Structure formats: structure tokens, C-alpha cells
PDB file of C-alpha atoms in Angstrom:
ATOM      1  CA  UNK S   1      -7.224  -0.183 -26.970  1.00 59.00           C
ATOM      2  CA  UNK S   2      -3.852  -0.552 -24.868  1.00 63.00           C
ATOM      3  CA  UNK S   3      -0.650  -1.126 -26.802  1.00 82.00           C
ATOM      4  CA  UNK S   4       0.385  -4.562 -28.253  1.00 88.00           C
ATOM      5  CA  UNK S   5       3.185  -4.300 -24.985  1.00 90.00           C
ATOM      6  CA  UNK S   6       0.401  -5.092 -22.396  1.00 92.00           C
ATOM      7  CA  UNK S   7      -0.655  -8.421 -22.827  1.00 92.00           C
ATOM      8  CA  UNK S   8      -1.351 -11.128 -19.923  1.00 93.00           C
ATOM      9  CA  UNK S   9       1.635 -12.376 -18.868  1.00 94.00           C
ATOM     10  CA  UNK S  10       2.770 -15.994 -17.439  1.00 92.00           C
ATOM     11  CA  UNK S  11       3.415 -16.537 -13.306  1.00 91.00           C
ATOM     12  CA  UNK S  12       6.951 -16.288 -14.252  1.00 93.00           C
ATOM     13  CA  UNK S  13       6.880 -12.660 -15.018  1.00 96.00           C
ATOM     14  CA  UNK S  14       5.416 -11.274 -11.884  1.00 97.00           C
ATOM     15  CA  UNK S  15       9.040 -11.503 -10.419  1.00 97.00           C
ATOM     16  CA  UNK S  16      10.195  -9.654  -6.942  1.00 98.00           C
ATOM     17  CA  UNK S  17      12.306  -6.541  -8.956  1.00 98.00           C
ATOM     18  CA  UNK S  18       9.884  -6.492 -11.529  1.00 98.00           C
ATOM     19  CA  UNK S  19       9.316  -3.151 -13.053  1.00 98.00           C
ATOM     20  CA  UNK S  20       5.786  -3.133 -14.938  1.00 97.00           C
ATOM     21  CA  UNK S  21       3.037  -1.098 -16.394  1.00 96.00           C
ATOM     22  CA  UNK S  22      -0.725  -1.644 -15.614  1.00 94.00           C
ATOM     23  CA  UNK S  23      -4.185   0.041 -16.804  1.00 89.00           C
ATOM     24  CA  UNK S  24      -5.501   0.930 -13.568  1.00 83.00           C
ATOM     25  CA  UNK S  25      -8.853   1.871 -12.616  1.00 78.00           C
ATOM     26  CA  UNK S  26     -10.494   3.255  -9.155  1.00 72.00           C
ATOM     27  CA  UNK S  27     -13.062   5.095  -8.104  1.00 68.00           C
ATOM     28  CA  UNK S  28     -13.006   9.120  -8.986  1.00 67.00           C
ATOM     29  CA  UNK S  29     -12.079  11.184  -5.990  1.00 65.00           C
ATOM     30  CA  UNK S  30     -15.468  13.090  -4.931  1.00 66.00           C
ATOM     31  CA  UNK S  31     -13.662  16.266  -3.028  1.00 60.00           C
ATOM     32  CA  UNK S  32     -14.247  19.516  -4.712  1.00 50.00           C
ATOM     33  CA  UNK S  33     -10.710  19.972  -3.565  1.00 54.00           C
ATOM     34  CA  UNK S  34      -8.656  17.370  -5.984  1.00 53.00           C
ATOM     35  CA  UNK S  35      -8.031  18.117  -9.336  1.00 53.00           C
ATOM     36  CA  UNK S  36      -7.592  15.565 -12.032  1.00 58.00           C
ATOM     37  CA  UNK S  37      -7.985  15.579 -15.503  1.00 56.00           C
ATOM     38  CA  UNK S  38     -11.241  14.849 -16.624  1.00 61.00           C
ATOM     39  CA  UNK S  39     -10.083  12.888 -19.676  1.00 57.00           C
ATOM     40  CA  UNK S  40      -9.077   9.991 -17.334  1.00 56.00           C
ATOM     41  CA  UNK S  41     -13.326  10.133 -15.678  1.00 59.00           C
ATOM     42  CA  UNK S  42     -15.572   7.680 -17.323  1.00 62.00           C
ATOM     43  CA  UNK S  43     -19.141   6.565 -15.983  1.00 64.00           C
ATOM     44  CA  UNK S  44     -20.163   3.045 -15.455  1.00 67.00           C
ATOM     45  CA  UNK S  45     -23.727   1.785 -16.179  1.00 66.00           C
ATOM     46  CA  UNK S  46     -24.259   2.373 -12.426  1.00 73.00           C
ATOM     47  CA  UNK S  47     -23.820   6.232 -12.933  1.00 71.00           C
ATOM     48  CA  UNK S  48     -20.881   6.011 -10.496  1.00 71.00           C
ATOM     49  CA  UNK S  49     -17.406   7.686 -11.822  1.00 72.00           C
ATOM     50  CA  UNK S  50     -14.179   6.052 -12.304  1.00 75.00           C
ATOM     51  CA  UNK S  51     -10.803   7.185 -13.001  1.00 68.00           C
ATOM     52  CA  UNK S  52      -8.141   5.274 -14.944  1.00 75.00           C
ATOM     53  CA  UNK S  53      -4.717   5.837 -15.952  1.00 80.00           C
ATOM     54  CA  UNK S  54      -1.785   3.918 -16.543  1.00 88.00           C
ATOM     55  CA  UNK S  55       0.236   2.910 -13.651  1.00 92.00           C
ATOM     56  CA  UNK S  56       3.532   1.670 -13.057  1.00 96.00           C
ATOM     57  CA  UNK S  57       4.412  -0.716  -9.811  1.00 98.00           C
ATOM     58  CA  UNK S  58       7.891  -2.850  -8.698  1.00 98.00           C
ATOM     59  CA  UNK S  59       6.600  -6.416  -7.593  1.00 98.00           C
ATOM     60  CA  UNK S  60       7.797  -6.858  -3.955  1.00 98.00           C
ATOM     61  CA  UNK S  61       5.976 -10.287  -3.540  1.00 98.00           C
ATOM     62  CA  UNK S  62       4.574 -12.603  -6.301  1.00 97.00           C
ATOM     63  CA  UNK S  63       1.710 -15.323  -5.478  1.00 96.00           C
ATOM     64  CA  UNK S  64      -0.007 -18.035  -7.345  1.00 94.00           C
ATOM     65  CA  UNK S  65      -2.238 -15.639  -8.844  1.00 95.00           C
ATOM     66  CA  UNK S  66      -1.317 -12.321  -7.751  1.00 97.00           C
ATOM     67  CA  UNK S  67       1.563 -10.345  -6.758  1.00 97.00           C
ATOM     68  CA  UNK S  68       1.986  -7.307  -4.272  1.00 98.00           C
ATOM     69  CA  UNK S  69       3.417  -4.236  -5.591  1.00 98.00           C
ATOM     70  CA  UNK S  70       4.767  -0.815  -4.702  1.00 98.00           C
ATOM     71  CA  UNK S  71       3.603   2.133  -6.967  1.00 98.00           C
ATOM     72  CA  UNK S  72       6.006   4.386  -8.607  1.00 98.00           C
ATOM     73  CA  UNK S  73       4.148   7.742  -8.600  1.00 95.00           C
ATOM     74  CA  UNK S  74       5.526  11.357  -9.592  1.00 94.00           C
ATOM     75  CA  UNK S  75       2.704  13.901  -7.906  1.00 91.00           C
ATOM     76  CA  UNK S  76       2.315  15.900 -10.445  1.00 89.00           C
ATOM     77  CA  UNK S  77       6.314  15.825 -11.214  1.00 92.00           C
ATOM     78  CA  UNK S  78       6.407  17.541  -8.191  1.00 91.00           C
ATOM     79  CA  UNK S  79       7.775  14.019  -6.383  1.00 90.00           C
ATOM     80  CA  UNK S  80       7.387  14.146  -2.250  1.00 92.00           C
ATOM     81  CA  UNK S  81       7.573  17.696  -1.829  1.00 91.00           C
ATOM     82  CA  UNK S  82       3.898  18.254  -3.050  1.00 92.00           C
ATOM     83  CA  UNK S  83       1.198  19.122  -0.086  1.00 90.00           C
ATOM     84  CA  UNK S  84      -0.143  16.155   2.255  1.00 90.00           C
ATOM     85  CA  UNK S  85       2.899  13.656   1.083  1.00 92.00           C
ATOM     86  CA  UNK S  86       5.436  12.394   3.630  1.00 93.00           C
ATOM     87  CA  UNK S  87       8.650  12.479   1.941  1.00 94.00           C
ATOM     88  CA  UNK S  88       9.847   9.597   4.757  1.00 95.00           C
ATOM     89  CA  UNK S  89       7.521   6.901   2.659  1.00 96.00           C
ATOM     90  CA  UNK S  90       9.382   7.737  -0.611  1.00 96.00           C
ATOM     91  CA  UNK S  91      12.594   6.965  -3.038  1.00 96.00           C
ATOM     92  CA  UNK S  92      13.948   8.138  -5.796  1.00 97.00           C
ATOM     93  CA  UNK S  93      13.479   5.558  -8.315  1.00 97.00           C
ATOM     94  CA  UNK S  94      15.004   6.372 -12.087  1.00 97.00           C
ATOM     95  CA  UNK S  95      16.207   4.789 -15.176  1.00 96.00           C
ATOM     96  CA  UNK S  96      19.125   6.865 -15.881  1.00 92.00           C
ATOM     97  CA  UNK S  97      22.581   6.526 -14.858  1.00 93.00           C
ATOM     98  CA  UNK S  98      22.569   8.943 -12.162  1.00 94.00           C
ATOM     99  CA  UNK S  99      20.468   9.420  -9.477  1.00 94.00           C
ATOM    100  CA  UNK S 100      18.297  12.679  -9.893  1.00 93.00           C
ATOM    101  CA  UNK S 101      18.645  14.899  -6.654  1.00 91.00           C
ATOM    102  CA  UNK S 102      15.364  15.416  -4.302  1.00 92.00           C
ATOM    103  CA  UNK S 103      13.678  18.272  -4.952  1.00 91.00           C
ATOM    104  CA  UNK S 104      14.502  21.027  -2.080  1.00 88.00           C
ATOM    105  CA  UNK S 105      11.441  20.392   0.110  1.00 90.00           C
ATOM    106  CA  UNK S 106      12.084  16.484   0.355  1.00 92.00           C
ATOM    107  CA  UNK S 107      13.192  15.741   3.228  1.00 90.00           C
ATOM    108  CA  UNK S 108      13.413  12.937   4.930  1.00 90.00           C
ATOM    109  CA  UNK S 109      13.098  10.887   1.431  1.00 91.00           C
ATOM    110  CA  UNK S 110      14.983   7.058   1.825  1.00 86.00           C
ATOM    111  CA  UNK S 111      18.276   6.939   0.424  1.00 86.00           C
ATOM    112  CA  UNK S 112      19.944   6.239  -1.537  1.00 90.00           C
ATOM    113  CA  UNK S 113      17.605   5.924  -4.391  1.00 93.00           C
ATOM    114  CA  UNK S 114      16.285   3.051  -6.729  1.00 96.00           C
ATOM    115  CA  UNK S 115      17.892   2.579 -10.087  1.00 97.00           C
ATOM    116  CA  UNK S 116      15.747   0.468 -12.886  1.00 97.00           C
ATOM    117  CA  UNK S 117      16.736  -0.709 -15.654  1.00 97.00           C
ATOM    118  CA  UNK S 118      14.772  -0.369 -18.323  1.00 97.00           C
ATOM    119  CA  UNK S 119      13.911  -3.007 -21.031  1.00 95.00           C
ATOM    120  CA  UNK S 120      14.097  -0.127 -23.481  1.00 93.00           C
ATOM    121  CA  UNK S 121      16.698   2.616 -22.686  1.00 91.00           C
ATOM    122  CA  UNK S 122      13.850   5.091 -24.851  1.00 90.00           C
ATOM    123  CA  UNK S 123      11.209   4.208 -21.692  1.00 88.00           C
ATOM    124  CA  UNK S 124      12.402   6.443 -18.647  1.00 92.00           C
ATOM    125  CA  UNK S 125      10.858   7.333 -15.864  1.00 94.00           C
ATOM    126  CA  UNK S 126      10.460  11.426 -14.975  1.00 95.00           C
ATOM    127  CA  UNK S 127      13.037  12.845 -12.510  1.00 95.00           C
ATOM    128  CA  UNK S 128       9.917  12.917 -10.208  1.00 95.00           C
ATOM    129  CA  UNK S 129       9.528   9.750 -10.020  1.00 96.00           C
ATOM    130  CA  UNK S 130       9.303   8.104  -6.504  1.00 97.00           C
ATOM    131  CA  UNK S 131       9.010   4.589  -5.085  1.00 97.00           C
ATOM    132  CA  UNK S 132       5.801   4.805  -2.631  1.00 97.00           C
ATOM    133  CA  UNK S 133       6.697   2.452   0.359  1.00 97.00           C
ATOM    134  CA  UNK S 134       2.924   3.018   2.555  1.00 96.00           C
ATOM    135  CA  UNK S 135       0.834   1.876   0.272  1.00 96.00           C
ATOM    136  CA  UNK S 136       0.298  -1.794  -1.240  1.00 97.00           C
ATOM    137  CA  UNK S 137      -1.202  -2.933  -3.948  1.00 96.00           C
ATOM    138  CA  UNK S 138      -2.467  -6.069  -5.567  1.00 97.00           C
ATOM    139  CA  UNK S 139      -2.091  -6.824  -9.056  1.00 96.00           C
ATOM    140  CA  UNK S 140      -3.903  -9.724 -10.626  1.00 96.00           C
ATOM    141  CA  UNK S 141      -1.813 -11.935 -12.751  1.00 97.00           C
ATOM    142  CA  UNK S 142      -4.762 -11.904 -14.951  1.00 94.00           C
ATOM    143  CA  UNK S 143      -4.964  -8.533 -16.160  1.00 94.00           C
ATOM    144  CA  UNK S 144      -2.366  -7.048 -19.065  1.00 94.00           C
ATOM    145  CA  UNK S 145       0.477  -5.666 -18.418  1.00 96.00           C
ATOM    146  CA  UNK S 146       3.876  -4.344 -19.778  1.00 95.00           C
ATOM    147  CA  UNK S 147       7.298  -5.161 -18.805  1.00 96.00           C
ATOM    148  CA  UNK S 148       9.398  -1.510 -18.398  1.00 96.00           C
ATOM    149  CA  UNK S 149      12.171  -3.328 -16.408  1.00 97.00           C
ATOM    150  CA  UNK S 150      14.017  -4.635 -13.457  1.00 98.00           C
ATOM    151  CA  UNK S 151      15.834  -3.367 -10.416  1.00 95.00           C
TER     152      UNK S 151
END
């Protein structure tokens, strides 16, 4: 059961800034290669495996019944520098009042970085945390989510 915070949320919400929260599920990576916790796998009926996790996004767009999203993604806390990510698609996005610096193998990462502010100054986001700006996604305004702020 997700927390009383996610709940579905009127059109009005999905605003362009909008910092939110989303339980997200995909299909589990297959390659031997990628490692993810196992406690986020789950079978369907189908016998196919699916991974799920929370996920936070910023709305860039906002529809009738959907909005388009960035995701804010860490890596592992090891931000753009980690293996196979182009630093040139990311941002620092944070919560604090300073910007954290990019790690030393980030380069190339958009500046300056993102500030949020959060709803609740106890939710932060890690240092790692980066704004991904090549890939989109799609949230449905009918799924529940949770407000973590604004930029």
C-alpha cells in the first residue's frame, strides 16, 4: 500500500514546474549484465517480470489527461558520471540551498543547475540527483501521485 501522500490528483496539479512522485512500473531488464535489486521484481500472471519503484518526474507539459515529464534519476548516487550516461543530457537538480557540485567525471553536465523547492523542507533529493533531459515520459493524470514540490 503507497502512502496516504499519493492519491489521484485534479488536472490542476499536473502543472509545468511540478515536482512529483509516482509508483512506476516497467518491464525487468533481461541482460545478465544489469543489476537491480530483486526486491523491486514481481511476476505477473503472464510469467513475465516487472520492476517497480518509486519515481520522481518535473512536469514540462500538462494535457487534458496526461502530462509529459522529465525524470529526476540519481544512478546509483553516482549522478552522470556512472558508465553508458552522457553527462550533456543532465542537471543538477536539488532541494537545498546550494547547488551540490558535479561529481569529477561530469562533464559536460547543463548548468547551472535546478533548484526545487520542496513542499516539505524534511523531503530532499540526494546530491546525485539529476534532471534527465533525453528521455520523456508520460504520466497519466489517473494514477496516484505525490506532490514533493515546485521549481
Amino acid at each position: 500500500t503507497l502512502f496516504p501522500d499519493y492519491r489521484h490528483r485534479n488536472r490542476g496539479f499536473f502543472a509545468v514546474g511540478r515536482v512529483c512522485a509516482v509508483l512506476w512500473a516497467e518491464p525487468a531488464p533481461v541482460s545478465a549484465g544489469i543489476a537491480i535489486d530483486r526486491s523491486l521484481v514481481s511476476s505477473t500472471y503472464h510469467g513475465e517480470r516487472i520492476f517497480s519503484k518509486v519515481r520522481r518526474f518535473v512536469i514540462v507539459a500538462s494535457y487534458e489527461s496526461h502530462s509529459i515529464a522529465l525524470p529526476i534519476v540519481s544512478y546509483g548516487r553516482q549522478g552522470a558520471s556512472k558508465r553508458g550516461v552522457n553527462p550533456k543530457h543532465h542537471a543538477v537538480i536539488y532541494t537545498g540551498k546550494n547547488e551540490p557540485l558535479p561529481f569529477a567525471m561530469e562533464h559536460g553536465l547543463l548548468r547551472p543547475g535546478i533548484r526545487a523547492v520542496p513542499d516539505n523542507p524534511l523531503d530532499t533529493l540526494d546530491s546525485a540527483s539529476r534532471i534527465n533531459f533525453s528521455k520523456v515520459y508520460t504520466i497519466e493524470h489517473n494514477v496516484k501521485v505525490k506532490s514533493v514540490g515546485v521549481i
